[in-house]
Amino acid sequence: LSAGVAYEENPTISYVPLSGRDFTRRMLSPITLSEFLMLTESSLHQERVFELVIYRINGLHNPVLTQGEGSPEFERLMQLYGDLRRADVLDMAVVDTDEADRQYLTLHDYEPRYGDAVREFLELLGLEVKADGSPILLPIRMGVAAPTDAVHLETRSAMSVLRLFSLGVEVPPSHLEAGIVEPRVSGERDNGGFIDIRSGGKPPEDATVQVRFRDRWFYVDSTDTSSKSAFRVLRTLIGMRLAEPGARSQAPNLTVPVN
């Protein structure tokens, strides 16, 4: 018996090309709750996935990629979400039940250290739930409603997520002047530093992924761990959206070169 560990810097994406109605539906429809939970569980920075995917939660608007100010409370909610997740106080659970709700947000083992944080978290969500130290089970539902005892989510589409990533691209001024790229919409915030895609006139010396477009190179630096993590989340999301069930063996491979 033997064991080993290895890693590869060349991301390989397997896909089945889609077009027409299927492509449009998959890219423009909201990210499902199951996809959100899978993305969250696969990332070390779960609050950033929360920020990336969620458009609105219990009436609080995500200020990232929003025309306007959004909800100031959203950023505090996201911070608490990340803190409680890392403390193993907050979890996502799928419960086998005959009821309509199957996905739940659970809060447990929060007293005494995280009791105040849990109560603030529930207050920001507008939930009439008593945090007395006992476990709390909150149904997660898609859509808009007046929340009292459940978490209601509105998610972005995959196309909206791509739009958010595009805000992290370092656009050359010459491309803006030539009209190759549309200027940012007035009042639109940046992508919250989710990813940094640099550009330059020469091939990058140390890049995780890179691509040449017209006269410039666009790339993610290999030392930028945050951007590399974000790119993996994007690759996972697009893979889930464009993969045909049962067609994996037919999927061609696309390898993004390092050099």
PDB file of C-alpha atoms in Angstrom, residues 12-254:
ATOM      1  CA  THR A  12      -8.759  21.467 -16.720  1.00  0.00           C
ATOM      2  CA  ILE A  13     -12.436  22.076 -17.470  1.00  0.00           C
ATOM      3  CA  SER A  14     -14.610  19.299 -18.911  1.00  0.00           C
ATOM      4  CA  TYR A  15     -17.768  20.466 -20.602  1.00  0.00           C
ATOM      5  CA  VAL A  16     -20.456  19.573 -23.085  1.00  0.00           C
ATOM      6  CA  PRO A  17     -21.080  22.502 -25.441  1.00  0.00           C
ATOM      7  CA  LEU A  18     -24.539  23.967 -25.100  1.00  0.00           C
ATOM      8  CA  SER A  19     -26.311  26.413 -27.361  1.00  0.00           C
ATOM      9  CA  GLY A  20     -29.663  27.989 -27.927  1.00  0.00           C
ATOM     10  CA  ARG A  21     -32.415  27.536 -25.375  1.00  0.00           C
ATOM     11  CA  ASP A  22     -30.469  25.227 -23.025  1.00  0.00           C
ATOM     12  CA  PHE A  23     -27.516  27.607 -22.767  1.00  0.00           C
ATOM     13  CA  THR A  24     -29.746  30.633 -22.217  1.00  0.00           C
ATOM     14  CA  ARG A  25     -31.841  28.899 -19.580  1.00  0.00           C
ATOM     15  CA  ARG A  26     -28.871  27.618 -17.613  1.00  0.00           C
ATOM     16  CA  MET A  27     -26.925  30.855 -17.673  1.00  0.00           C
ATOM     17  CA  LEU A  28     -29.835  33.219 -16.940  1.00  0.00           C
ATOM     18  CA  SER A  29     -31.832  31.211 -14.396  1.00  0.00           C
ATOM     19  CA  PRO A  30     -31.106  31.810 -10.681  1.00  0.00           C
ATOM     20  CA  ILE A  31     -28.538  29.618  -8.962  1.00  0.00           C
ATOM     21  CA  THR A  32     -30.393  26.876  -7.112  1.00  0.00           C
ATOM     22  CA  LEU A  33     -30.251  26.313  -3.376  1.00  0.00           C
ATOM     23  CA  SER A  34     -28.491  22.967  -3.899  1.00  0.00           C
ATOM     24  CA  GLU A  35     -25.837  24.637  -6.073  1.00  0.00           C
ATOM     25  CA  PHE A  36     -25.344  27.350  -3.465  1.00  0.00           C
ATOM     26  CA  LEU A  37     -24.866  24.780  -0.698  1.00  0.00           C
ATOM     27  CA  MET A  38     -22.377  22.796  -2.787  1.00  0.00           C
ATOM     28  CA  LEU A  39     -20.388  25.927  -3.622  1.00  0.00           C
ATOM     29  CA  THR A  40     -20.374  26.946   0.028  1.00  0.00           C
ATOM     30  CA  GLU A  41     -19.133  23.562   1.210  1.00  0.00           C
ATOM     31  CA  SER A  42     -16.372  23.467  -1.428  1.00  0.00           C
ATOM     32  CA  SER A  43     -14.853  26.838  -0.491  1.00  0.00           C
ATOM     33  CA  LEU A  44     -12.566  27.821   2.380  1.00  0.00           C
ATOM     34  CA  HIS A  45     -13.949  31.367   2.225  1.00  0.00           C
ATOM     35  CA  GLN A  46     -17.631  30.630   2.642  1.00  0.00           C
ATOM     36  CA  GLU A  47     -18.670  34.213   3.349  1.00  0.00           C
ATOM     37  CA  ARG A  48     -17.240  35.230  -0.039  1.00  0.00           C
ATOM     38  CA  VAL A  49     -19.408  32.599  -1.755  1.00  0.00           C
ATOM     39  CA  PHE A  50     -22.340  34.007   0.213  1.00  0.00           C
ATOM     40  CA  GLU A  51     -21.475  37.483  -1.090  1.00  0.00           C
ATOM     41  CA  LEU A  52     -21.021  36.185  -4.628  1.00  0.00           C
ATOM     42  CA  VAL A  53     -24.235  34.180  -4.975  1.00  0.00           C
ATOM     43  CA  ILE A  54     -26.838  35.902  -2.778  1.00  0.00           C
ATOM     44  CA  TYR A  55     -28.650  38.904  -4.231  1.00  0.00           C
ATOM     45  CA  ARG A  56     -31.086  39.370  -1.344  1.00  0.00           C
ATOM     46  CA  ILE A  57     -31.740  37.631   1.964  1.00  0.00           C
ATOM     47  CA  ASN A  58     -34.751  38.385   4.171  1.00  0.00           C
ATOM     48  CA  GLY A  59     -35.146  41.833   2.628  1.00  0.00           C
ATOM     49  CA  LEU A  60     -31.443  42.777   2.856  1.00  0.00           C
ATOM     50  CA  HIS A  61     -29.943  43.670  -0.540  1.00  0.00           C
ATOM     51  CA  ASN A  62     -26.366  42.721  -1.328  1.00  0.00           C
ATOM     52  CA  PRO A  63     -24.542  46.015  -2.103  1.00  0.00           C
ATOM     53  CA  VAL A  64     -22.057  44.247  -4.428  1.00  0.00           C
ATOM     54  CA  LEU A  65     -23.101  44.553  -8.077  1.00  0.00           C
ATOM     55  CA  THR A  66     -26.119  46.641  -7.103  1.00  0.00           C
ATOM     56  CA  GLN A  67     -27.080  49.956  -8.608  1.00  0.00           C
ATOM     57  CA  GLY A  68     -27.489  52.004  -5.473  1.00  0.00           C
ATOM     58  CA  GLU A  69     -26.395  51.607  -1.910  1.00  0.00           C
ATOM     59  CA  GLY A  70     -27.854  48.226  -1.057  1.00  0.00           C
ATOM     60  CA  SER A  71     -28.414  47.348   2.592  1.00  0.00           C
ATOM     61  CA  PRO A  72     -25.648  48.403   5.026  1.00  0.00           C
ATOM     62  CA  GLU A  73     -26.702  45.547   7.309  1.00  0.00           C
ATOM     63  CA  PHE A  74     -25.852  42.987   4.618  1.00  0.00           C
ATOM     64  CA  GLU A  75     -22.101  43.358   5.096  1.00  0.00           C
ATOM     65  CA  ARG A  76     -22.417  42.856   8.851  1.00  0.00           C
ATOM     66  CA  LEU A  77     -24.620  39.816   8.263  1.00  0.00           C
ATOM     67  CA  MET A  78     -22.012  38.354   5.897  1.00  0.00           C
ATOM     68  CA  GLN A  79     -19.274  38.933   8.486  1.00  0.00           C
ATOM     69  CA  LEU A  80     -21.291  37.183  11.200  1.00  0.00           C
ATOM     70  CA  TYR A  81     -22.096  34.333   8.804  1.00  0.00           C
ATOM     71  CA  GLY A  82     -18.397  33.744   8.159  1.00  0.00           C
ATOM     72  CA  ASP A  83     -17.428  34.024  11.840  1.00  0.00           C
ATOM     73  CA  LEU A  84     -20.119  31.585  12.972  1.00  0.00           C
ATOM     74  CA  ARG A  85     -19.327  29.115  10.190  1.00  0.00           C
ATOM     75  CA  ARG A  86     -15.625  29.071  11.084  1.00  0.00           C
ATOM     76  CA  ALA A  87     -16.534  28.591  14.752  1.00  0.00           C
ATOM     77  CA  ASP A  88     -18.656  25.510  13.835  1.00  0.00           C
ATOM     78  CA  VAL A  89     -21.669  27.219  15.363  1.00  0.00           C
ATOM     79  CA  LEU A  90     -23.583  27.656  12.087  1.00  0.00           C
ATOM     80  CA  ASP A  91     -24.119  24.830   9.608  1.00  0.00           C
ATOM     81  CA  MET A  92     -26.159  24.039   6.520  1.00  0.00           C
ATOM     82  CA  ALA A  93     -28.096  20.797   6.809  1.00  0.00           C
ATOM     83  CA  VAL A  94     -30.269  18.684   4.545  1.00  0.00           C
ATOM     84  CA  VAL A  95     -32.946  17.000   6.661  1.00  0.00           C
ATOM     85  CA  ASP A  96     -34.852  13.940   5.455  1.00  0.00           C
ATOM     86  CA  THR A  97     -38.435  14.982   6.114  1.00  0.00           C
ATOM     87  CA  ASP A  98     -41.892  14.689   4.595  1.00  0.00           C
ATOM     88  CA  GLU A  99     -42.339  18.466   4.803  1.00  0.00           C
ATOM     89  CA  ALA A 100     -41.670  20.810   1.891  1.00  0.00           C
ATOM     90  CA  ASP A 101     -38.526  22.250   3.504  1.00  0.00           C
ATOM     91  CA  ARG A 102     -35.448  20.027   3.347  1.00  0.00           C
ATOM     92  CA  GLN A 103     -32.560  22.511   3.609  1.00  0.00           C
ATOM     93  CA  TYR A 104     -32.000  24.157   6.953  1.00  0.00           C
ATOM     94  CA  LEU A 105     -29.649  26.590   8.589  1.00  0.00           C
ATOM     95  CA  THR A 106     -28.723  25.303  12.039  1.00  0.00           C
ATOM     96  CA  LEU A 107     -27.242  27.172  15.005  1.00  0.00           C
ATOM     97  CA  HIS A 108     -25.903  25.158  17.914  1.00  0.00           C
ATOM     98  CA  ASP A 109     -23.343  25.199  20.755  1.00  0.00           C
ATOM     99  CA  TYR A 110     -23.270  28.989  20.696  1.00  0.00           C
ATOM    100  CA  GLU A 111     -23.484  29.765  24.400  1.00  0.00           C
ATOM    101  CA  PRO A 112     -21.716  31.394  26.109  1.00  0.00           C
ATOM    102  CA  ARG A 113     -19.031  32.557  23.678  1.00  0.00           C
ATOM    103  CA  TYR A 114     -21.134  33.217  20.557  1.00  0.00           C
ATOM    104  CA  GLY A 115     -24.544  33.922  22.084  1.00  0.00           C
ATOM    105  CA  ASP A 116     -24.475  37.661  21.335  1.00  0.00           C
ATOM    106  CA  ALA A 117     -23.310  37.066  17.758  1.00  0.00           C
ATOM    107  CA  VAL A 118     -26.121  34.564  17.150  1.00  0.00           C
ATOM    108  CA  ARG A 119     -28.724  36.953  18.539  1.00  0.00           C
ATOM    109  CA  GLU A 120     -27.414  39.769  16.327  1.00  0.00           C
ATOM    110  CA  PHE A 121     -27.447  37.427  13.327  1.00  0.00           C
ATOM    111  CA  LEU A 122     -31.088  36.518  13.938  1.00  0.00           C
ATOM    112  CA  GLU A 123     -32.038  40.166  14.516  1.00  0.00           C
ATOM    113  CA  LEU A 124     -30.473  41.245  11.220  1.00  0.00           C
ATOM    114  CA  LEU A 125     -32.511  38.545   9.478  1.00  0.00           C
ATOM    115  CA  GLY A 126     -35.675  39.807  11.179  1.00  0.00           C
ATOM    116  CA  LEU A 127     -36.416  36.412  12.714  1.00  0.00           C
ATOM    117  CA  GLU A 128     -38.606  36.054  15.766  1.00  0.00           C
ATOM    118  CA  VAL A 129     -36.590  33.199  17.203  1.00  0.00           C
ATOM    119  CA  LYS A 130     -35.425  32.964  20.814  1.00  0.00           C
ATOM    120  CA  ALA A 131     -31.721  32.185  21.225  1.00  0.00           C
ATOM    121  CA  ASP A 132     -31.649  30.668  24.708  1.00  0.00           C
ATOM    122  CA  GLY A 133     -28.790  28.263  24.135  1.00  0.00           C
ATOM    123  CA  SER A 134     -30.842  25.456  22.626  1.00  0.00           C
ATOM    124  CA  PRO A 135     -30.279  24.411  18.973  1.00  0.00           C
ATOM    125  CA  ILE A 136     -32.053  26.529  16.347  1.00  0.00           C
ATOM    126  CA  LEU A 137     -33.310  25.042  13.066  1.00  0.00           C
ATOM    127  CA  LEU A 138     -34.267  27.549  10.349  1.00  0.00           C
ATOM    128  CA  PRO A 139     -35.807  26.469   7.015  1.00  0.00           C
ATOM    129  CA  ILE A 140     -34.107  27.898   3.914  1.00  0.00           C
ATOM    130  CA  ARG A 141     -36.516  28.912   1.164  1.00  0.00           C
ATOM    131  CA  MET A 142     -36.115  30.487  -2.258  1.00  0.00           C
ATOM    132  CA  GLY A 143     -38.094  33.640  -2.987  1.00  0.00           C
ATOM    133  CA  VAL A 144     -39.361  36.805  -1.313  1.00  0.00           C
ATOM    134  CA  ALA A 145     -41.556  36.743   1.779  1.00  0.00           C
ATOM    135  CA  ALA A 146     -42.045  38.499   5.105  1.00  0.00           C
ATOM    136  CA  PRO A 147     -39.694  36.422   7.270  1.00  0.00           C
ATOM    137  CA  THR A 148     -40.477  35.457  10.849  1.00  0.00           C
ATOM    138  CA  ASP A 149     -39.021  31.975  11.296  1.00  0.00           C
ATOM    139  CA  ALA A 150     -37.275  31.111   7.995  1.00  0.00           C
ATOM    140  CA  VAL A 151     -34.432  32.293   5.767  1.00  0.00           C
ATOM    141  CA  HIS A 152     -35.617  33.512   2.352  1.00  0.00           C
ATOM    142  CA  LEU A 153     -33.008  33.790  -0.395  1.00  0.00           C
ATOM    143  CA  GLU A 154     -32.837  35.373  -3.827  1.00  0.00           C
ATOM    144  CA  THR A 155     -29.802  34.249  -5.795  1.00  0.00           C
ATOM    145  CA  ARG A 156     -27.972  35.642  -8.796  1.00  0.00           C
ATOM    146  CA  SER A 157     -27.831  33.921 -12.159  1.00  0.00           C
ATOM    147  CA  ALA A 158     -24.605  32.455 -13.499  1.00  0.00           C
ATOM    148  CA  MET A 159     -24.479  35.340 -15.977  1.00  0.00           C
ATOM    149  CA  SER A 160     -24.691  37.851 -13.117  1.00  0.00           C
ATOM    150  CA  VAL A 161     -21.813  36.079 -11.397  1.00  0.00           C
ATOM    151  CA  LEU A 162     -19.748  36.422 -14.574  1.00  0.00           C
ATOM    152  CA  ARG A 163     -20.622  40.110 -14.608  1.00  0.00           C
ATOM    153  CA  LEU A 164     -19.341  40.422 -11.049  1.00  0.00           C
ATOM    154  CA  PHE A 165     -16.090  38.696 -12.001  1.00  0.00           C
ATOM    155  CA  SER A 166     -15.673  41.037 -14.958  1.00  0.00           C
ATOM    156  CA  LEU A 167     -15.512  43.977 -12.571  1.00  0.00           C
ATOM    157  CA  GLY A 168     -12.245  42.556 -11.272  1.00  0.00           C
ATOM    158  CA  VAL A 169     -10.539  42.797 -14.677  1.00  0.00           C
ATOM    159  CA  GLU A 170      -7.827  45.433 -15.043  1.00  0.00           C
ATOM    160  CA  VAL A 171      -9.100  47.036 -18.270  1.00  0.00           C
ATOM    161  CA  PRO A 172      -6.492  48.892 -20.362  1.00  0.00           C
ATOM    162  CA  PRO A 173      -7.474  52.554 -20.948  1.00  0.00           C
ATOM    163  CA  SER A 174      -6.868  52.059 -24.680  1.00  0.00           C
ATOM    164  CA  HIS A 175      -9.605  49.398 -24.783  1.00  0.00           C
ATOM    165  CA  LEU A 176     -12.063  51.759 -23.099  1.00  0.00           C
ATOM    166  CA  GLU A 177     -11.160  54.588 -25.480  1.00  0.00           C
ATOM    167  CA  ALA A 178     -11.585  52.303 -28.506  1.00  0.00           C
ATOM    168  CA  GLY A 179     -15.016  51.159 -27.301  1.00  0.00           C
ATOM    169  CA  ILE A 180     -13.909  47.520 -26.988  1.00  0.00           C
ATOM    170  CA  VAL A 181     -15.229  47.462 -23.417  1.00  0.00           C
ATOM    171  CA  GLU A 182     -18.319  49.215 -22.101  1.00  0.00           C
ATOM    172  CA  PRO A 183     -17.690  51.641 -19.242  1.00  0.00           C
ATOM    173  CA  ARG A 184     -19.015  50.710 -15.822  1.00  0.00           C
ATOM    174  CA  VAL A 185     -22.648  51.576 -15.167  1.00  0.00           C
ATOM    175  CA  SER A 186     -23.009  54.779 -13.177  1.00  0.00           C
ATOM    176  CA  GLY A 187     -23.515  54.065  -9.478  1.00  0.00           C
ATOM    177  CA  GLU A 188     -22.437  50.435  -9.777  1.00  0.00           C
ATOM    178  CA  ARG A 189     -20.072  49.321  -7.035  1.00  0.00           C
ATOM    179  CA  ASP A 190     -16.988  47.216  -7.606  1.00  0.00           C
ATOM    180  CA  ASN A 191     -16.870  43.472  -7.001  1.00  0.00           C
ATOM    181  CA  GLY A 192     -15.736  43.811  -3.406  1.00  0.00           C
ATOM    182  CA  GLY A 193     -12.219  42.594  -4.215  1.00  0.00           C
ATOM    183  CA  PHE A 194     -13.512  39.113  -4.986  1.00  0.00           C
ATOM    184  CA  ILE A 195     -10.997  38.570  -7.789  1.00  0.00           C
ATOM    185  CA  ASP A 196      -8.135  40.526  -9.321  1.00  0.00           C
ATOM    186  CA  ILE A 197      -7.476  39.787 -13.006  1.00  0.00           C
ATOM    187  CA  ARG A 198      -4.381  41.700 -14.043  1.00  0.00           C
ATOM    188  CA  SER A 199      -3.355  42.760 -17.530  1.00  0.00           C
ATOM    189  CA  GLY A 200      -0.100  43.560 -19.271  1.00  0.00           C
ATOM    190  CA  GLY A 201       1.536  43.873 -22.653  1.00  0.00           C
ATOM    191  CA  LYS A 202       3.917  40.937 -22.108  1.00  0.00           C
ATOM    192  CA  PRO A 203       3.242  37.318 -21.123  1.00  0.00           C
ATOM    193  CA  PRO A 204       3.163  37.098 -17.317  1.00  0.00           C
ATOM    194  CA  GLU A 205       6.092  35.369 -15.670  1.00  0.00           C
ATOM    195  CA  ASP A 206       4.163  33.709 -12.858  1.00  0.00           C
ATOM    196  CA  ALA A 207       0.459  33.152 -13.551  1.00  0.00           C
ATOM    197  CA  THR A 208      -2.009  30.502 -12.476  1.00  0.00           C
ATOM    198  CA  VAL A 209      -4.226  31.105 -15.522  1.00  0.00           C
ATOM    199  CA  GLN A 210      -3.683  33.428 -18.435  1.00  0.00           C
ATOM    200  CA  VAL A 211      -5.257  34.328 -21.766  1.00  0.00           C
ATOM    201  CA  ARG A 212      -4.283  36.689 -24.578  1.00  0.00           C
ATOM    202  CA  PHE A 213      -6.940  39.046 -25.940  1.00  0.00           C
ATOM    203  CA  ARG A 214      -5.989  41.422 -28.750  1.00  0.00           C
ATOM    204  CA  ASP A 215      -2.765  43.132 -27.686  1.00  0.00           C
ATOM    205  CA  ARG A 216      -2.878  42.303 -23.970  1.00  0.00           C
ATOM    206  CA  TRP A 217      -2.398  39.399 -21.581  1.00  0.00           C
ATOM    207  CA  PHE A 218      -4.979  38.887 -18.825  1.00  0.00           C
ATOM    208  CA  TYR A 219      -4.070  36.632 -15.914  1.00  0.00           C
ATOM    209  CA  VAL A 220      -4.431  35.635 -12.259  1.00  0.00           C
ATOM    210  CA  ASP A 221      -1.127  35.873 -10.418  1.00  0.00           C
ATOM    211  CA  SER A 222       0.015  32.644  -8.777  1.00  0.00           C
ATOM    212  CA  THR A 223       0.696  34.450  -5.477  1.00  0.00           C
ATOM    213  CA  ASP A 224      -2.851  35.841  -5.282  1.00  0.00           C
ATOM    214  CA  THR A 225      -4.477  33.080  -3.233  1.00  0.00           C
ATOM    215  CA  SER A 226      -7.786  34.936  -2.851  1.00  0.00           C
ATOM    216  CA  SER A 227      -8.222  35.340  -6.614  1.00  0.00           C
ATOM    217  CA  LYS A 228      -7.191  31.735  -7.254  1.00  0.00           C
ATOM    218  CA  SER A 229      -9.833  30.571  -4.784  1.00  0.00           C
ATOM    219  CA  ALA A 230     -12.428  32.762  -6.505  1.00  0.00           C
ATOM    220  CA  PHE A 231     -11.477  31.331  -9.899  1.00  0.00           C
ATOM    221  CA  ARG A 232     -12.007  27.799  -8.573  1.00  0.00           C
ATOM    222  CA  VAL A 233     -15.483  28.785  -7.361  1.00  0.00           C
ATOM    223  CA  LEU A 234     -16.303  30.221 -10.791  1.00  0.00           C
ATOM    224  CA  ARG A 235     -15.003  27.099 -12.539  1.00  0.00           C
ATOM    225  CA  THR A 236     -17.139  24.904 -10.274  1.00  0.00           C
ATOM    226  CA  LEU A 237     -20.256  27.011 -10.841  1.00  0.00           C
ATOM    227  CA  ILE A 238     -19.924  27.122 -14.624  1.00  0.00           C
ATOM    228  CA  GLY A 239     -19.153  23.404 -14.650  1.00  0.00           C
ATOM    229  CA  MET A 240     -22.367  22.666 -12.746  1.00  0.00           C
ATOM    230  CA  ARG A 241     -24.368  24.929 -15.018  1.00  0.00           C
ATOM    231  CA  LEU A 242     -23.106  23.648 -18.366  1.00  0.00           C
ATOM    232  CA  ALA A 243     -22.640  19.954 -17.621  1.00  0.00           C
ATOM    233  CA  GLU A 244     -25.150  17.608 -19.198  1.00  0.00           C
ATOM    234  CA  PRO A 245     -26.177  14.870 -16.712  1.00  0.00           C
ATOM    235  CA  GLY A 246     -24.746  11.527 -17.793  1.00  0.00           C
ATOM    236  CA  ALA A 247     -22.621  13.028 -20.538  1.00  0.00           C
ATOM    237  CA  ARG A 248     -19.321  13.327 -18.669  1.00  0.00           C
ATOM    238  CA  SER A 249     -17.602  10.660 -20.771  1.00  0.00           C
ATOM    239  CA  GLN A 250     -18.431  12.636 -23.926  1.00  0.00           C
ATOM    240  CA  ALA A 251     -17.098  15.926 -22.615  1.00  0.00           C
ATOM    241  CA  PRO A 252     -14.007  17.400 -24.305  1.00  0.00           C
ATOM    242  CA  ASN A 253     -11.276  18.823 -22.058  1.00  0.00           C
ATOM    243  CA  LEU A 254     -10.125  22.425 -22.031  1.00  0.00           C
TER     244      LEU A 254
END
